[in-house]
PDB file of C-alpha atoms in Angstrom:
ATOM      1  CA  UNK A  29      96.525   6.642  95.501  1.00 79.00           C
ATOM      2  CA  UNK A  30      98.744   3.627  96.061  1.00 88.00           C
ATOM      3  CA  UNK A  31      99.305   0.359  94.254  1.00 89.00           C
ATOM      4  CA  UNK A  32      97.117  -2.371  95.731  1.00 90.00           C
ATOM      5  CA  UNK A  33      98.472  -5.755  94.631  1.00 92.00           C
ATOM      6  CA  UNK A  34      95.653  -7.600  96.400  1.00 92.00           C
ATOM      7  CA  UNK A  35      93.437  -6.283  93.569  1.00 91.00           C
ATOM      8  CA  UNK A  36      95.734  -7.651  90.842  1.00 91.00           C
ATOM      9  CA  UNK A  37      93.842  -9.961  88.507  1.00 90.00           C
ATOM     10  CA  UNK A  38      95.216 -11.362  85.277  1.00 90.00           C
ATOM     11  CA  UNK A  39      92.524 -14.027  84.893  1.00 90.00           C
ATOM     12  CA  UNK A  40      91.754 -12.669  81.412  1.00 91.00           C
ATOM     13  CA  UNK A  41      95.269 -13.702  80.273  1.00 95.00           C
ATOM     14  CA  UNK A  42      95.094 -17.306  79.056  1.00 95.00           C
ATOM     15  CA  UNK A  43      98.260 -18.429  77.242  1.00 96.00           C
ATOM     16  CA  UNK A  44      97.124 -22.046  76.913  1.00 96.00           C
ATOM     17  CA  UNK A  45      95.557 -25.043  78.680  1.00 97.00           C
ATOM     18  CA  UNK A  46      96.673 -25.368  82.309  1.00 96.00           C
ATOM     19  CA  UNK A  47      97.788 -28.997  81.910  1.00 97.00           C
ATOM     20  CA  UNK A  48      99.912 -28.121  78.877  1.00 98.00           C
ATOM     21  CA  UNK A  49     101.504 -25.213  80.789  1.00 98.00           C
ATOM     22  CA  UNK A  50     102.237 -27.490  83.756  1.00 98.00           C
ATOM     23  CA  UNK A  51     103.743 -30.224  81.588  1.00 98.00           C
ATOM     24  CA  UNK A  52     105.860 -27.688  79.702  1.00 98.00           C
ATOM     25  CA  UNK A  53     107.143 -26.287  83.015  1.00 98.00           C
ATOM     26  CA  UNK A  54     108.717 -29.641  83.884  1.00 98.00           C
ATOM     27  CA  UNK A  55     110.110 -30.211  80.370  1.00 98.00           C
ATOM     28  CA  UNK A  56     111.574 -26.681  80.409  1.00 98.00           C
ATOM     29  CA  UNK A  57     113.264 -27.243  83.774  1.00 97.00           C
ATOM     30  CA  UNK A  58     114.613 -30.700  82.912  1.00 97.00           C
ATOM     31  CA  UNK A  59     115.780 -30.148  79.340  1.00 97.00           C
ATOM     32  CA  UNK A  60     116.252 -26.400  78.767  1.00 97.00           C
ATOM     33  CA  UNK A  61     117.158 -24.614  82.009  1.00 97.00           C
ATOM     34  CA  UNK A  62     119.120 -27.621  83.245  1.00 95.00           C
ATOM     35  CA  UNK A  63     122.828 -27.027  82.471  1.00 92.00           C
ATOM     36  CA  UNK A  64     123.405 -30.801  82.270  1.00 93.00           C
ATOM     37  CA  UNK A  65     121.608 -31.069  78.911  1.00 91.00           C
ATOM     38  CA  UNK A  66     123.751 -29.690  76.064  1.00 92.00           C
ATOM     39  CA  UNK A  67     121.731 -31.484  73.320  1.00 95.00           C
ATOM     40  CA  UNK A  68     120.387 -28.760  71.056  1.00 97.00           C
ATOM     41  CA  UNK A  69     118.670 -31.193  68.662  1.00 97.00           C
ATOM     42  CA  UNK A  70     116.615 -32.686  71.511  1.00 97.00           C
ATOM     43  CA  UNK A  71     115.539 -29.189  72.535  1.00 98.00           C
ATOM     44  CA  UNK A  72     114.415 -28.452  68.980  1.00 98.00           C
ATOM     45  CA  UNK A  73     112.338 -31.662  68.921  1.00 98.00           C
ATOM     46  CA  UNK A  74     110.734 -30.795  72.265  1.00 98.00           C
ATOM     47  CA  UNK A  75     109.917 -27.246  71.151  1.00 98.00           C
ATOM     48  CA  UNK A  76     108.201 -28.604  68.026  1.00 98.00           C
ATOM     49  CA  UNK A  77     106.240 -31.136  70.124  1.00 98.00           C
ATOM     50  CA  UNK A  78     104.902 -28.222  72.175  1.00 98.00           C
ATOM     51  CA  UNK A  79     103.870 -26.226  69.105  1.00 98.00           C
ATOM     52  CA  UNK A  80     106.856 -24.012  68.339  1.00 98.00           C
ATOM     53  CA  UNK A  81     107.724 -23.427  64.710  1.00 98.00           C
ATOM     54  CA  UNK A  82     111.456 -24.133  64.422  1.00 98.00           C
ATOM     55  CA  UNK A  83     113.604 -23.960  61.297  1.00 98.00           C
ATOM     56  CA  UNK A  84     116.813 -25.769  60.355  1.00 98.00           C
ATOM     57  CA  UNK A  85     120.242 -25.356  61.924  1.00 98.00           C
ATOM     58  CA  UNK A  86     118.964 -23.938  65.219  1.00 98.00           C
ATOM     59  CA  UNK A  87     121.436 -23.976  68.117  1.00 98.00           C
ATOM     60  CA  UNK A  88     120.071 -23.753  71.671  1.00 98.00           C
ATOM     61  CA  UNK A  89     122.681 -23.650  74.429  1.00 98.00           C
ATOM     62  CA  UNK A  90     122.241 -24.624  78.110  1.00 97.00           C
ATOM     63  CA  UNK A  91     120.272 -22.683  80.686  1.00 98.00           C
ATOM     64  CA  UNK A  92     117.724 -21.297  78.200  1.00 98.00           C
ATOM     65  CA  UNK A  93     114.318 -20.528  79.729  1.00 98.00           C
ATOM     66  CA  UNK A  94     111.298 -20.406  77.386  1.00 98.00           C
ATOM     67  CA  UNK A  95     107.908 -19.501  78.839  1.00 98.00           C
ATOM     68  CA  UNK A  96     105.454 -20.830  76.211  1.00 98.00           C
ATOM     69  CA  UNK A  97     106.876 -22.596  73.116  1.00 98.00           C
ATOM     70  CA  UNK A  98     103.521 -22.510  71.303  1.00 98.00           C
ATOM     71  CA  UNK A  99     104.011 -18.716  71.095  1.00 98.00           C
ATOM     72  CA  UNK A 100     107.487 -19.037  69.545  1.00 98.00           C
ATOM     73  CA  UNK A 101     108.640 -18.987  65.911  1.00 98.00           C
ATOM     74  CA  UNK A 102     112.310 -19.618  65.156  1.00 98.00           C
ATOM     75  CA  UNK A 103     113.730 -19.344  61.644  1.00 98.00           C
ATOM     76  CA  UNK A 104     116.749 -21.083  60.128  1.00 98.00           C
ATOM     77  CA  UNK A 105     120.303 -20.863  61.503  1.00 98.00           C
ATOM     78  CA  UNK A 106     119.285 -19.141  64.756  1.00 98.00           C
ATOM     79  CA  UNK A 107     121.632 -19.232  67.755  1.00 98.00           C
ATOM     80  CA  UNK A 108     120.315 -18.915  71.309  1.00 98.00           C
ATOM     81  CA  UNK A 109     123.104 -18.549  73.877  1.00 98.00           C
ATOM     82  CA  UNK A 110     123.504 -19.735  77.453  1.00 98.00           C
ATOM     83  CA  UNK A 111     121.029 -18.462  80.042  1.00 98.00           C
ATOM     84  CA  UNK A 112     118.807 -16.621  77.563  1.00 98.00           C
ATOM     85  CA  UNK A 113     115.316 -15.960  78.902  1.00 98.00           C
ATOM     86  CA  UNK A 114     112.497 -15.837  76.356  1.00 98.00           C
ATOM     87  CA  UNK A 115     109.612 -14.661  78.518  1.00 98.00           C
ATOM     88  CA  UNK A 116     107.122 -14.937  75.684  1.00 98.00           C
ATOM     89  CA  UNK A 117     103.778 -14.092  77.226  1.00 98.00           C
ATOM     90  CA  UNK A 118     102.977 -13.033  73.647  1.00 98.00           C
ATOM     91  CA  UNK A 119     104.297 -14.185  70.284  1.00 98.00           C
ATOM     92  CA  UNK A 120     108.068 -14.013  69.732  1.00 98.00           C
ATOM     93  CA  UNK A 121     109.491 -14.343  66.222  1.00 99.00           C
ATOM     94  CA  UNK A 122     113.193 -14.966  65.641  1.00 99.00           C
ATOM     95  CA  UNK A 123     113.801 -14.750  61.913  1.00 99.00           C
ATOM     96  CA  UNK A 124     116.656 -16.430  60.021  1.00 98.00           C
ATOM     97  CA  UNK A 125     120.262 -15.928  61.147  1.00 98.00           C
ATOM     98  CA  UNK A 126     119.476 -14.155  64.404  1.00 98.00           C
ATOM     99  CA  UNK A 127     121.791 -14.508  67.374  1.00 98.00           C
ATOM    100  CA  UNK A 128     120.793 -14.007  70.992  1.00 98.00           C
ATOM    101  CA  UNK A 129     123.873 -13.923  73.211  1.00 98.00           C
ATOM    102  CA  UNK A 130     124.377 -15.141  76.777  1.00 98.00           C
ATOM    103  CA  UNK A 131     122.010 -13.881  79.442  1.00 98.00           C
ATOM    104  CA  UNK A 132     119.880 -11.775  77.104  1.00 98.00           C
ATOM    105  CA  UNK A 133     116.181 -11.390  77.891  1.00 98.00           C
ATOM    106  CA  UNK A 134     113.218 -11.052  75.549  1.00 98.00           C
ATOM    107  CA  UNK A 135     110.436  -9.773  77.796  1.00 98.00           C
ATOM    108  CA  UNK A 136     106.912  -9.739  76.383  1.00 98.00           C
ATOM    109  CA  UNK A 137     105.271  -8.687  79.635  1.00 97.00           C
ATOM    110  CA  UNK A 138     105.164  -5.633  81.815  1.00 96.00           C
ATOM    111  CA  UNK A 139     102.715  -4.007  84.221  1.00 95.00           C
ATOM    112  CA  UNK A 140     100.683  -0.832  84.040  1.00 92.00           C
ATOM    113  CA  UNK A 141     102.234   1.114  86.918  1.00 92.00           C
ATOM    114  CA  UNK A 142      99.622   3.872  86.471  1.00 92.00           C
ATOM    115  CA  UNK A 143      96.781   1.595  87.617  1.00 92.00           C
ATOM    116  CA  UNK A 144      96.127   0.688  91.216  1.00 92.00           C
ATOM    117  CA  UNK A 145      95.629  -2.917  90.059  1.00 91.00           C
ATOM    118  CA  UNK A 146      99.078  -3.113  88.329  1.00 93.00           C
ATOM    119  CA  UNK A 147      97.465  -4.721  85.238  1.00 93.00           C
ATOM    120  CA  UNK A 148      99.484  -7.043  83.009  1.00 95.00           C
ATOM    121  CA  UNK A 149     100.512  -5.623  79.632  1.00 96.00           C
ATOM    122  CA  UNK A 150     101.855  -7.910  76.892  1.00 97.00           C
ATOM    123  CA  UNK A 151     103.402  -7.179  73.508  1.00 98.00           C
ATOM    124  CA  UNK A 152     104.919  -9.285  70.743  1.00 98.00           C
ATOM    125  CA  UNK A 153     108.635  -9.188  69.925  1.00 98.00           C
ATOM    126  CA  UNK A 154     110.154  -9.681  66.475  1.00 98.00           C
ATOM    127  CA  UNK A 155     113.834 -10.059  65.675  1.00 99.00           C
ATOM    128  CA  UNK A 156     114.107  -9.686  61.916  1.00 98.00           C
ATOM    129  CA  UNK A 157     116.758 -11.410  59.767  1.00 98.00           C
ATOM    130  CA  UNK A 158     120.356 -11.164  60.908  1.00 98.00           C
ATOM    131  CA  UNK A 159     119.687  -9.413  64.227  1.00 98.00           C
ATOM    132  CA  UNK A 160     122.245  -9.775  67.004  1.00 98.00           C
ATOM    133  CA  UNK A 161     121.187  -9.246  70.612  1.00 99.00           C
ATOM    134  CA  UNK A 162     124.316  -8.872  72.751  1.00 98.00           C
ATOM    135  CA  UNK A 163     125.012 -10.549  76.083  1.00 98.00           C
ATOM    136  CA  UNK A 164     122.744  -9.423  78.936  1.00 98.00           C
ATOM    137  CA  UNK A 165     120.775  -7.118  76.648  1.00 99.00           C
ATOM    138  CA  UNK A 166     117.015  -6.717  77.133  1.00 98.00           C
ATOM    139  CA  UNK A 167     114.265  -6.415  74.535  1.00 98.00           C
ATOM    140  CA  UNK A 168     111.056  -4.941  75.967  1.00 98.00           C
ATOM    141  CA  UNK A 169     107.441  -5.786  74.999  1.00 98.00           C
ATOM    142  CA  UNK A 170     106.115  -4.758  71.599  1.00 98.00           C
ATOM    143  CA  UNK A 171     109.547  -4.157  70.054  1.00 98.00           C
ATOM    144  CA  UNK A 172     110.765  -4.956  66.525  1.00 98.00           C
ATOM    145  CA  UNK A 173     114.482  -5.172  65.852  1.00 98.00           C
ATOM    146  CA  UNK A 174     114.923  -4.419  62.138  1.00 98.00           C
ATOM    147  CA  UNK A 175     116.993  -6.532  59.725  1.00 98.00           C
ATOM    148  CA  UNK A 176     120.621  -6.918  60.857  1.00 98.00           C
ATOM    149  CA  UNK A 177     120.248  -4.481  63.771  1.00 98.00           C
ATOM    150  CA  UNK A 178     122.604  -4.947  66.717  1.00 98.00           C
ATOM    151  CA  UNK A 179     121.622  -4.409  70.355  1.00 98.00           C
ATOM    152  CA  UNK A 180     124.945  -4.090  72.185  1.00 98.00           C
ATOM    153  CA  UNK A 181     125.978  -5.839  75.409  1.00 98.00           C
ATOM    154  CA  UNK A 182     123.848  -4.810  78.392  1.00 98.00           C
ATOM    155  CA  UNK A 183     121.631  -2.473  76.366  1.00 98.00           C
ATOM    156  CA  UNK A 184     117.841  -2.136  76.667  1.00 98.00           C
ATOM    157  CA  UNK A 185     115.591  -1.850  73.595  1.00 98.00           C
ATOM    158  CA  UNK A 186     112.572   0.242  74.604  1.00 98.00           C
ATOM    159  CA  UNK A 187     111.717   1.274  71.032  1.00 98.00           C
ATOM    160  CA  UNK A 188     111.995  -0.306  67.593  1.00 98.00           C
ATOM    161  CA  UNK A 189     115.490  -0.576  66.103  1.00 98.00           C
ATOM    162  CA  UNK A 190     116.003   0.396  62.470  1.00 98.00           C
ATOM    163  CA  UNK A 191     117.625  -2.070  60.044  1.00 98.00           C
ATOM    164  CA  UNK A 192     121.437  -2.159  60.143  1.00 98.00           C
ATOM    165  CA  UNK A 193     121.533   0.134  63.190  1.00 98.00           C
ATOM    166  CA  UNK A 194     123.894  -0.523  66.088  1.00 98.00           C
ATOM    167  CA  UNK A 195     122.277   0.450  69.387  1.00 98.00           C
ATOM    168  CA  UNK A 196     123.826   0.864  72.797  1.00 98.00           C
ATOM    169  CA  UNK A 197     122.787   2.013  76.263  1.00 98.00           C
ATOM    170  CA  UNK A 198     119.762   2.119  78.532  1.00 98.00           C
ATOM    171  CA  UNK A 199     117.585   3.065  76.821  1.00 98.00           C
ATOM    172  CA  UNK A 200     119.374   1.933  73.668  1.00 98.00           C
ATOM    173  CA  UNK A 201     120.268   4.704  71.244  1.00 98.00           C
ATOM    174  CA  UNK A 202     121.553   4.476  67.679  1.00 98.00           C
ATOM    175  CA  UNK A 203     125.368   4.858  67.734  1.00 98.00           C
ATOM    176  CA  UNK A 204     126.310   3.885  64.182  1.00 98.00           C
ATOM    177  CA  UNK A 205     125.429   1.894  61.073  1.00 98.00           C
ATOM    178  CA  UNK A 206     126.263  -1.800  60.762  1.00 98.00           C
ATOM    179  CA  UNK A 207     128.267  -2.585  57.635  1.00 97.00           C
ATOM    180  CA  UNK A 208     128.600  -6.277  56.796  1.00 95.00           C
ATOM    181  CA  UNK A 209     131.599  -7.297  54.710  1.00 94.00           C
ATOM    182  CA  UNK A 210     131.778 -10.377  52.500  1.00 90.00           C
TER     183      UNK A 210
END
């Protein structure tokens, strides 16, 4: 058997009204992905207008790409670094005091490579309180990063991360415990 992409059909996946998706596409390109707009507060207002739940003190840097804001929940004091891609085909929750560093990707979608039709698979992502996702790290669909877990630079989370664990590698493995000093 071989993959037959002409049979691919994700018509059962409906993330929202087509007009809303189209309008968001242009807003995302003009105000989020565009490196000429450094205004984080404007981005927060726009996310809320499109249905995102956004807390206080949120910092969104330039070049951030967000697929569907109505599937996004951001807590208080969250930092989202330059060129972060939140490919939220499913719900993404960023709890209080989380930090997503430059170029990191939160990927809620994948494909079933076992099926000839290469079906779409989606899974929610949750970053619990105090999580830090390092630069160019990747969080895969259906993953929960436990309270204050760290996903190191360039690492790939393919399974849940325990609270206060520091993970590194591809796939990410627990390397030590995170100890936070006052």
